[in-house]
mmCIF file of C-alpha atoms in Angstrom:
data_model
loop_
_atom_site.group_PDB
_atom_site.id
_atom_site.type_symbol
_atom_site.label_atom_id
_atom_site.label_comp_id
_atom_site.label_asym_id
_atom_site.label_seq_id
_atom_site.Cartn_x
_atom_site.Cartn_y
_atom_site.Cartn_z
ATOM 1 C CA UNK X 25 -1.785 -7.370 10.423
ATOM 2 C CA UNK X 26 -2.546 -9.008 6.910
ATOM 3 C CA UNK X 27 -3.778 -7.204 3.832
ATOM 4 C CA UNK X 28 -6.512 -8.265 2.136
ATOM 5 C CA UNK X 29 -6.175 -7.451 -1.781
ATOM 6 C CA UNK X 30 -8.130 -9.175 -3.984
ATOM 7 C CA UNK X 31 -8.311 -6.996 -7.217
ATOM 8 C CA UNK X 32 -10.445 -4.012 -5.536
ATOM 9 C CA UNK X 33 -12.114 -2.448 -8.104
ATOM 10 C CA UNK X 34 -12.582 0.124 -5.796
ATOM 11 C CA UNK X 35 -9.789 2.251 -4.640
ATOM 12 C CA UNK X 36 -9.469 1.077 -1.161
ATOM 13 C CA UNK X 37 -7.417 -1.566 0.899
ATOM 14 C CA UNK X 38 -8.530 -3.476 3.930
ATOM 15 C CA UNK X 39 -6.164 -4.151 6.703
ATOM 16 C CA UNK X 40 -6.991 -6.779 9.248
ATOM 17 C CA UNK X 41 -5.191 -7.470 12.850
ATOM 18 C CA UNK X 42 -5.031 -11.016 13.775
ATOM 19 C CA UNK X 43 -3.347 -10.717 17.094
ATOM 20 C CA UNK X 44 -5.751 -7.464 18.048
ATOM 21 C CA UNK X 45 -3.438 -5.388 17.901
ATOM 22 C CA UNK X 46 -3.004 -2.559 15.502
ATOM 23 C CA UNK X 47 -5.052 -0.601 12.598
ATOM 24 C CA UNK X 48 -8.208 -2.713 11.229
ATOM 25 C CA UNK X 49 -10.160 -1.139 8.435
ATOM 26 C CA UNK X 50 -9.755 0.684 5.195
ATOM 27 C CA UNK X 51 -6.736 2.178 3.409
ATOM 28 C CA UNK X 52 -8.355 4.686 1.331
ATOM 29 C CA UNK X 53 -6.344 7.170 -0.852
ATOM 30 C CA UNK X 54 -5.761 5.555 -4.458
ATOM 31 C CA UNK X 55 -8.070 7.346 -7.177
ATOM 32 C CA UNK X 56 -8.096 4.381 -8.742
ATOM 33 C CA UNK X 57 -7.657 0.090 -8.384
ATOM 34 C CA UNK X 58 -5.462 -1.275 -6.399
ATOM 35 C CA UNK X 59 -2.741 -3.478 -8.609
ATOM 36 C CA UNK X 60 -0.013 -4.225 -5.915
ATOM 37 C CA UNK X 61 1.083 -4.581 -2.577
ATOM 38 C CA UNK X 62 3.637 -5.560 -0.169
ATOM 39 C CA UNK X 63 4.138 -5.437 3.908
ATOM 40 C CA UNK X 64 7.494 -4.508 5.390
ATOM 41 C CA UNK X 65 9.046 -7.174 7.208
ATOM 42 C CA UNK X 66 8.427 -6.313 10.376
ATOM 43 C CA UNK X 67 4.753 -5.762 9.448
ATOM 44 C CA UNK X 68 4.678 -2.401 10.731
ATOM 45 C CA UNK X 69 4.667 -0.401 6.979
ATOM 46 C CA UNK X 70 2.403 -1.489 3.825
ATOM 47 C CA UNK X 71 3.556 -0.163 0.151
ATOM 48 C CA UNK X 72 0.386 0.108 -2.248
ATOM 49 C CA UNK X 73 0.241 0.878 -6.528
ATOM 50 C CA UNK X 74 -2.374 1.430 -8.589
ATOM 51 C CA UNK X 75 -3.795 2.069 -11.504
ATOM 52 C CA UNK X 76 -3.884 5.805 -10.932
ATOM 53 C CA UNK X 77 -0.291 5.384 -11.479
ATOM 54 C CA UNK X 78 1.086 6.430 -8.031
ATOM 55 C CA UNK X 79 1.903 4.278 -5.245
ATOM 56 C CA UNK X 80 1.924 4.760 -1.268
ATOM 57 C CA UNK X 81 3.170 4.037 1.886
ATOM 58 C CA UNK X 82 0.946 3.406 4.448
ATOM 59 C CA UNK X 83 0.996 2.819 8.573
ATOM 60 C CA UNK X 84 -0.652 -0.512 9.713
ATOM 61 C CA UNK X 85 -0.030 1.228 13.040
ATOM 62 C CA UNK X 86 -2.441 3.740 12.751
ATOM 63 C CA UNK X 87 -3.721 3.142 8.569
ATOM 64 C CA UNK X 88 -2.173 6.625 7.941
ATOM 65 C CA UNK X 89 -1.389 7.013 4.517
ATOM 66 C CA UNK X 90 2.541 8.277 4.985
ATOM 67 C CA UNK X 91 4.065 9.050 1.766
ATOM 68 C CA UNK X 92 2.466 9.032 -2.146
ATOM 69 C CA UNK X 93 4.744 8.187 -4.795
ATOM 70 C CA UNK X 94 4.025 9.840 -8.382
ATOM 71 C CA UNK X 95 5.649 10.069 -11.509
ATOM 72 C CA UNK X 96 4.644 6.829 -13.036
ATOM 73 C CA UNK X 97 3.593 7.022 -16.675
ATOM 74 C CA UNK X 98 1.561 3.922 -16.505
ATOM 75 C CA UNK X 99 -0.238 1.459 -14.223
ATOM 76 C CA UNK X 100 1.684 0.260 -11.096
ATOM 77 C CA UNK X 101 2.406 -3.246 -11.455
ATOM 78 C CA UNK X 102 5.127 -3.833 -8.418
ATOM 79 C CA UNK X 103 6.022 -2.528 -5.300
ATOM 80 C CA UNK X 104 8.085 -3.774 -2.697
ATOM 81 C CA UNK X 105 9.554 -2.870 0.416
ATOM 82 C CA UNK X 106 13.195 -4.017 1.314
ATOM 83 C CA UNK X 107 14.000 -5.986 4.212
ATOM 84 C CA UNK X 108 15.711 -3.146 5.798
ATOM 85 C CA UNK X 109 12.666 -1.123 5.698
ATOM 86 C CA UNK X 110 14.765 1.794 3.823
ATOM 87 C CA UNK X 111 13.503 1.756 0.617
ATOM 88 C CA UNK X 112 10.237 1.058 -1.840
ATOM 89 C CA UNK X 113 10.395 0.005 -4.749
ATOM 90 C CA UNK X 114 8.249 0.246 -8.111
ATOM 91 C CA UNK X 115 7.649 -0.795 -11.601
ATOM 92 C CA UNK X 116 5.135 0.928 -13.829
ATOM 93 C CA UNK X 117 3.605 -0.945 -17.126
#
């Protein structure tokens, strides 16, 4: 699947299968823009931030959102997924 993130204005994510194969459509959850984004390596897991200041995990299996991050004071600049799949990581501005 690829992500398509182009400076949304509007609080949503669109996930696209080019093989056929797994979750095609909308990400929806973030209150506000979304500011970053990242795909685990084996394509399977997407990590989102935003300007609403929380970030989230989401299934390109199924587009289920499964986990929101909060506690950010500002803006989520940065996310990103280790290789291993074990961990996300964040910055806030």
């Amino acid at each position: 699947a690829a992500l398509i993130a182009e400076g949304f204005t509007m609080a949503e994510l669109r996930a696209v299968g080019w093989r056929g194969s797994g979750f095609v459509g909308a990400l929806e959850g973030h209150d506000e823009s979304v500011t970053a984004v990242c795909v685990s390596a084996g394509g399977d897991f997407a990590a989102t931030g935003s300007a609403d200041k929380s970030a989230r995990v989401w299934s390109l299996v199924d587009g289920e959102n499964v986990r929101t991050l909060e506690g950010h004071r500002g803006s989520v600049a940065s996310v990103c997924v280790t290789p291993d799949g074990k961990y996300v990581l964040t910055a806030s501005n």
